[in-house]
Coordinates of C-alpha atoms in Angstrom, one line a residue:
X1 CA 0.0 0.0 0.0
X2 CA 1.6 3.3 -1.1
X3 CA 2.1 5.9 1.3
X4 CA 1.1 9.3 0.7
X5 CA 1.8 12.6 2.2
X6 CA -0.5 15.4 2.2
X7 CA 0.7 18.8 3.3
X8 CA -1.9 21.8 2.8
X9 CA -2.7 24.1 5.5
X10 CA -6.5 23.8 4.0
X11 CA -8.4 21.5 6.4
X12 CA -11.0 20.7 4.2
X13 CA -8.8 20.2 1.2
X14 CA -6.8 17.3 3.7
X15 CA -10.0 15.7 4.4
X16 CA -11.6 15.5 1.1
X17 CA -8.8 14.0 -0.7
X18 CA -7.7 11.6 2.5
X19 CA -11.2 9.7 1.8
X20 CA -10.8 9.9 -2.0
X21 CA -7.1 8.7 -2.1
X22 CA -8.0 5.9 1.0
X23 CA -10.8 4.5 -1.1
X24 CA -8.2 3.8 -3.6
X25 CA -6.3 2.0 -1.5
X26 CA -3.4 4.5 -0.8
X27 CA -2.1 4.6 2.9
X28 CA -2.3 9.1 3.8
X29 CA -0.7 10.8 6.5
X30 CA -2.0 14.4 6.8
X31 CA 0.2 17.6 8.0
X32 CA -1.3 21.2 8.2
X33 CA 1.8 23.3 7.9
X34 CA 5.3 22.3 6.6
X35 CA 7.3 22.1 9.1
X36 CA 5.5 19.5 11.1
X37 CA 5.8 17.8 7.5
X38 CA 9.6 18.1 6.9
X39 CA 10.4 16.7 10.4
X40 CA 7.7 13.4 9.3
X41 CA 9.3 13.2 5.8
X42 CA 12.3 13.6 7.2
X43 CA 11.9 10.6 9.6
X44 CA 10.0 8.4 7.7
X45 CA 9.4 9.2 3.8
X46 CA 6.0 8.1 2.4
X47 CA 6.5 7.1 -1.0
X48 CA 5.4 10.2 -2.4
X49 CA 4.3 13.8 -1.5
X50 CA 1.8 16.3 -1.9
X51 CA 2.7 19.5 -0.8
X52 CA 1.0 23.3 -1.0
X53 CA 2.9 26.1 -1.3
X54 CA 1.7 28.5 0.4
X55 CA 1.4 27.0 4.4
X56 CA 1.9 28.7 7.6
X57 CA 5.4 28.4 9.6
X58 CA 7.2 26.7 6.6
X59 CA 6.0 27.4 2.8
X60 CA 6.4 24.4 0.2
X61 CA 9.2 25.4 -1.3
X62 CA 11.3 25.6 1.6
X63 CA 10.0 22.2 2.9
X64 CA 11.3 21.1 -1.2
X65 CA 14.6 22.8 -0.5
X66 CA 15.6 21.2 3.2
X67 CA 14.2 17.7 1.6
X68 CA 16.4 17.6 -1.0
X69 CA 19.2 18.0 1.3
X70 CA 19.0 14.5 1.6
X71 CA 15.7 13.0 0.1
X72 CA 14.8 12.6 -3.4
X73 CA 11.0 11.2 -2.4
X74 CA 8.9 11.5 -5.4
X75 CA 7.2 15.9 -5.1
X76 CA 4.0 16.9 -6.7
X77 CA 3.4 20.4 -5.7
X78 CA -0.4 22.4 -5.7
X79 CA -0.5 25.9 -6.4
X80 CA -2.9 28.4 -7.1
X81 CA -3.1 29.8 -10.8
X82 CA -1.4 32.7 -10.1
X83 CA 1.9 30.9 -9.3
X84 CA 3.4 30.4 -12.6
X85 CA 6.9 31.7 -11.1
X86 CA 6.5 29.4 -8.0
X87 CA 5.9 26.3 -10.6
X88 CA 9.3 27.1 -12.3
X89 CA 11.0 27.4 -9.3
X90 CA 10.1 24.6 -7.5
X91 CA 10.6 22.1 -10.3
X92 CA 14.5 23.7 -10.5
X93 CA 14.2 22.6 -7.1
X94 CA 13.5 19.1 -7.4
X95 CA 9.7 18.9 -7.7
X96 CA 8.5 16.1 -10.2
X97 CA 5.1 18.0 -11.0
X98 CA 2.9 20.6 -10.6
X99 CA -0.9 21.1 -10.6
X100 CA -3.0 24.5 -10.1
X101 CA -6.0 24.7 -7.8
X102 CA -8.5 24.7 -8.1
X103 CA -7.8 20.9 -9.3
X104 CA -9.6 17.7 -10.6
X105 CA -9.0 15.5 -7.4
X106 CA -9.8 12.6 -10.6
X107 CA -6.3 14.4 -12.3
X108 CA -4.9 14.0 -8.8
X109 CA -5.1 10.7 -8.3
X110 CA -3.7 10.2 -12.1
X111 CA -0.8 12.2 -11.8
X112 CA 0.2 10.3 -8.6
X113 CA -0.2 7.1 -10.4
X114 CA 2.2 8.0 -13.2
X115 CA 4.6 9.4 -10.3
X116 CA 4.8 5.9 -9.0
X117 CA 4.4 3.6 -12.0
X118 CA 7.7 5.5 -13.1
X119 CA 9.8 4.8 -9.8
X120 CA 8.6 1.0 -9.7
X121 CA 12.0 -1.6 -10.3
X122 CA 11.6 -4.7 -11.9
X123 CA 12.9 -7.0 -9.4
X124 CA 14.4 -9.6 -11.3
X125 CA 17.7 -8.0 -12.9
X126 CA 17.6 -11.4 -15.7
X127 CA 14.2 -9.6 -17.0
X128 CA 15.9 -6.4 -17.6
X129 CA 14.6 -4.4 -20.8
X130 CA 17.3 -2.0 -22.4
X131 CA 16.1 0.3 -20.6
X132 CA 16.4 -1.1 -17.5
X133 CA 20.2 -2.3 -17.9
X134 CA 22.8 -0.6 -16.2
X135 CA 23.8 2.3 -18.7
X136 CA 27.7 3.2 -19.5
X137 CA 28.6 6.5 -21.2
X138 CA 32.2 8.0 -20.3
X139 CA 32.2 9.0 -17.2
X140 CA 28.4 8.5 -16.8
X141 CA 27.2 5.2 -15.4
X142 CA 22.9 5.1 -14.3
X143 CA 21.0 2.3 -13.1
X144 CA 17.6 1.9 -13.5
X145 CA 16.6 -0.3 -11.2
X146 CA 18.2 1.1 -8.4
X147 CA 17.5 4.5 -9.4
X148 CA 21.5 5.4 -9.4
X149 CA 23.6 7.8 -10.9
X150 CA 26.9 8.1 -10.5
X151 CA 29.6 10.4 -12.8
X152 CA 33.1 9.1 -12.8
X153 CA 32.5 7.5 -9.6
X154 CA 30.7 10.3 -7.9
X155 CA 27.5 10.0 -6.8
X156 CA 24.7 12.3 -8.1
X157 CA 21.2 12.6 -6.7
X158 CA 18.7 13.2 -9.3
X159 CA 14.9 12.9 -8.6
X160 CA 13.0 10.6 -10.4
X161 CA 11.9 13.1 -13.4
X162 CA 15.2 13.9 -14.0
X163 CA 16.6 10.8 -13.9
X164 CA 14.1 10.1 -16.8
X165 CA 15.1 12.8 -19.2
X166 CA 19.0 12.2 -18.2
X167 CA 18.2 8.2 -19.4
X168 CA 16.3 9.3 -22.3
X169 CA 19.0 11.6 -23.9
X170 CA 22.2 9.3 -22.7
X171 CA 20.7 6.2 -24.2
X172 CA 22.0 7.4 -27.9
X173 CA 24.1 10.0 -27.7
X174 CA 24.3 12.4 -30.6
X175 CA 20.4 12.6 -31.2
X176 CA 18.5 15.0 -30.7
X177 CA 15.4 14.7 -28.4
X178 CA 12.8 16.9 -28.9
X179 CA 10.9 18.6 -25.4
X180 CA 7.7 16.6 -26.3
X181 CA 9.9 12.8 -26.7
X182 CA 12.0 13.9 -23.2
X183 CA 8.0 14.7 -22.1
X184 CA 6.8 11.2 -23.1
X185 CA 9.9 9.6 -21.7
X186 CA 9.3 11.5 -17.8
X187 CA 5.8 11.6 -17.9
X188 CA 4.3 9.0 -20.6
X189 CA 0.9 9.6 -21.5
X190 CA -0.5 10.2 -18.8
X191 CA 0.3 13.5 -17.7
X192 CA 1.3 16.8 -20.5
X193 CA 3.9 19.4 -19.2
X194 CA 4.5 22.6 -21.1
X195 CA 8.1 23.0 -22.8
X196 CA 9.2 25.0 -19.6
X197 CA 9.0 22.5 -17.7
X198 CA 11.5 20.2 -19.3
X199 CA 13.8 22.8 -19.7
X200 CA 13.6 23.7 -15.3
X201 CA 14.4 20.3 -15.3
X202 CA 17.8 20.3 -17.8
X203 CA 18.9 22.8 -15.9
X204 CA 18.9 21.0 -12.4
X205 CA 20.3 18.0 -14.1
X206 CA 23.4 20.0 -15.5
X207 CA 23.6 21.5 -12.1
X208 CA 23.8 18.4 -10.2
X209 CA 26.3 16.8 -13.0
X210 CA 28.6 20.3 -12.6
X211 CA 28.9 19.8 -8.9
X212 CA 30.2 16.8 -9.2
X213 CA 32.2 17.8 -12.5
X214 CA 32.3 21.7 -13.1
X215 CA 33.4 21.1 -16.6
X216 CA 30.1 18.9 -17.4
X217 CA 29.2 19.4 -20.9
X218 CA 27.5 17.0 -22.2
X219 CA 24.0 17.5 -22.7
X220 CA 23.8 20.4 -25.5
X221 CA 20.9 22.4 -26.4
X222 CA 20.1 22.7 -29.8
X223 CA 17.3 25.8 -29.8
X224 CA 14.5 26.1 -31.3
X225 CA 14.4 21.9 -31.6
X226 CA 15.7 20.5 -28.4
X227 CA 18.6 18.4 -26.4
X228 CA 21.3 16.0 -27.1
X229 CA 23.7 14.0 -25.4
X230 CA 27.1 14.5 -26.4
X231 CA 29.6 11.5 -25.0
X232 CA 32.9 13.0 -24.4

């Protein structure tokens, strides 16, 4: 039974989607402001989170920034339709996705299932697709099933989203991806991002590979049709 966290500072908000998301068989824990939530993610992560952005004591993002300190739990953020410049922020952050209230809670429950389909392992490494074997490119080495990346021996911490597009463009290096293939490989079909959003999420993946490599160059934007992989 997946366990999901719900931060929102809106009582009513916690209460309606607890019943919706228990009846489909999720396991909730509720938190009304965020830092009562960092200290419970902190200490036991659910297996996703839902978090507002605007809460009393401890806003969304800065429970996003202290969790990523040293969590990379799966982070779908709610925010009102005016926050188009919290959206872009947070997802440079770490977030894996966004939705505006006033929301569908149907769209909800959809874009929590995607979040967890995508960070599911097949546990028999002889059953591996190509896409699930351990992936070798110069100094980059990413495993699939165990959701690690690592560049010339360093450890890098990517979310899950990330870790995605990174796969996507390394798997052939020298073509070009286009935004809407790097959407279908994060997200599938389930769930359409606008072109922003992939590019928030280049740029935290070339800032995590740079700190671990300041001379990281290897994904290339080609504007106006999208990203490649170049293998040093």
């Amino acid at each position: 039974m997946p366990a999901i966290a719900l931060v929102d500072d809106d009582r009513n908000i916690l209460a309606s989607l607890s019943i919706l998301l228990e009846s489909e068989g999720f396991e909730i824990r509720t938190y009304s402001d965020g830092a009562t939530a960092l200290h419970a993610l902190s200490a036991s992560p659910p297996d996703i989170a839902v978090l507002d952005i605007k809460m009393p004591r401890m806003d969304g993002m800065e429970v996003l920034r202290r969790l990523r300190r040293k969590s990379e739990v799966p982070v779908i953020f709610l925010t009102s339709k005016d926050d188009e410049i919290d959206e872009m922020l947070g997802l440079r952050m770490g977030a894996d996705d966004y939705i505006r209230k006033p929301f569908s809670q149907r769209l909800l429950i959809e874009r929590i299932r995607a979040v967890l389909r995508r960070r599911t392992p097949q546990e028999d490494p002889a059953e591996r697709s190509e896409a699930e074997t351990v992936l070798e490119r110069g100094a980059l080495t990413m495993d699939p099933l165990r959701h690690a990346v690592f560049w010339a021996g360093v450890p890098v911490n990517l979310t899950l989203t990330e870790f995605l597009i990174l796969h996507a463009l390394a798997q052939r290096p020298g073509f070009v991806k286009t935004r809407e293939q790097l959407m279908q490989a994060a997200y599938h079909d389930e769930v359409y991002v606008d072109d922003r959003t992939i590019d928030s999420h280049i740029k935290r993946v070339r800032k995590k590979l740079r700190a671990a490599d300041e001379s990281f160059a290897s994904i290339e934007t080609l504007y106006g049709v999208g990203y490649r992989y170049r293998e040093a």
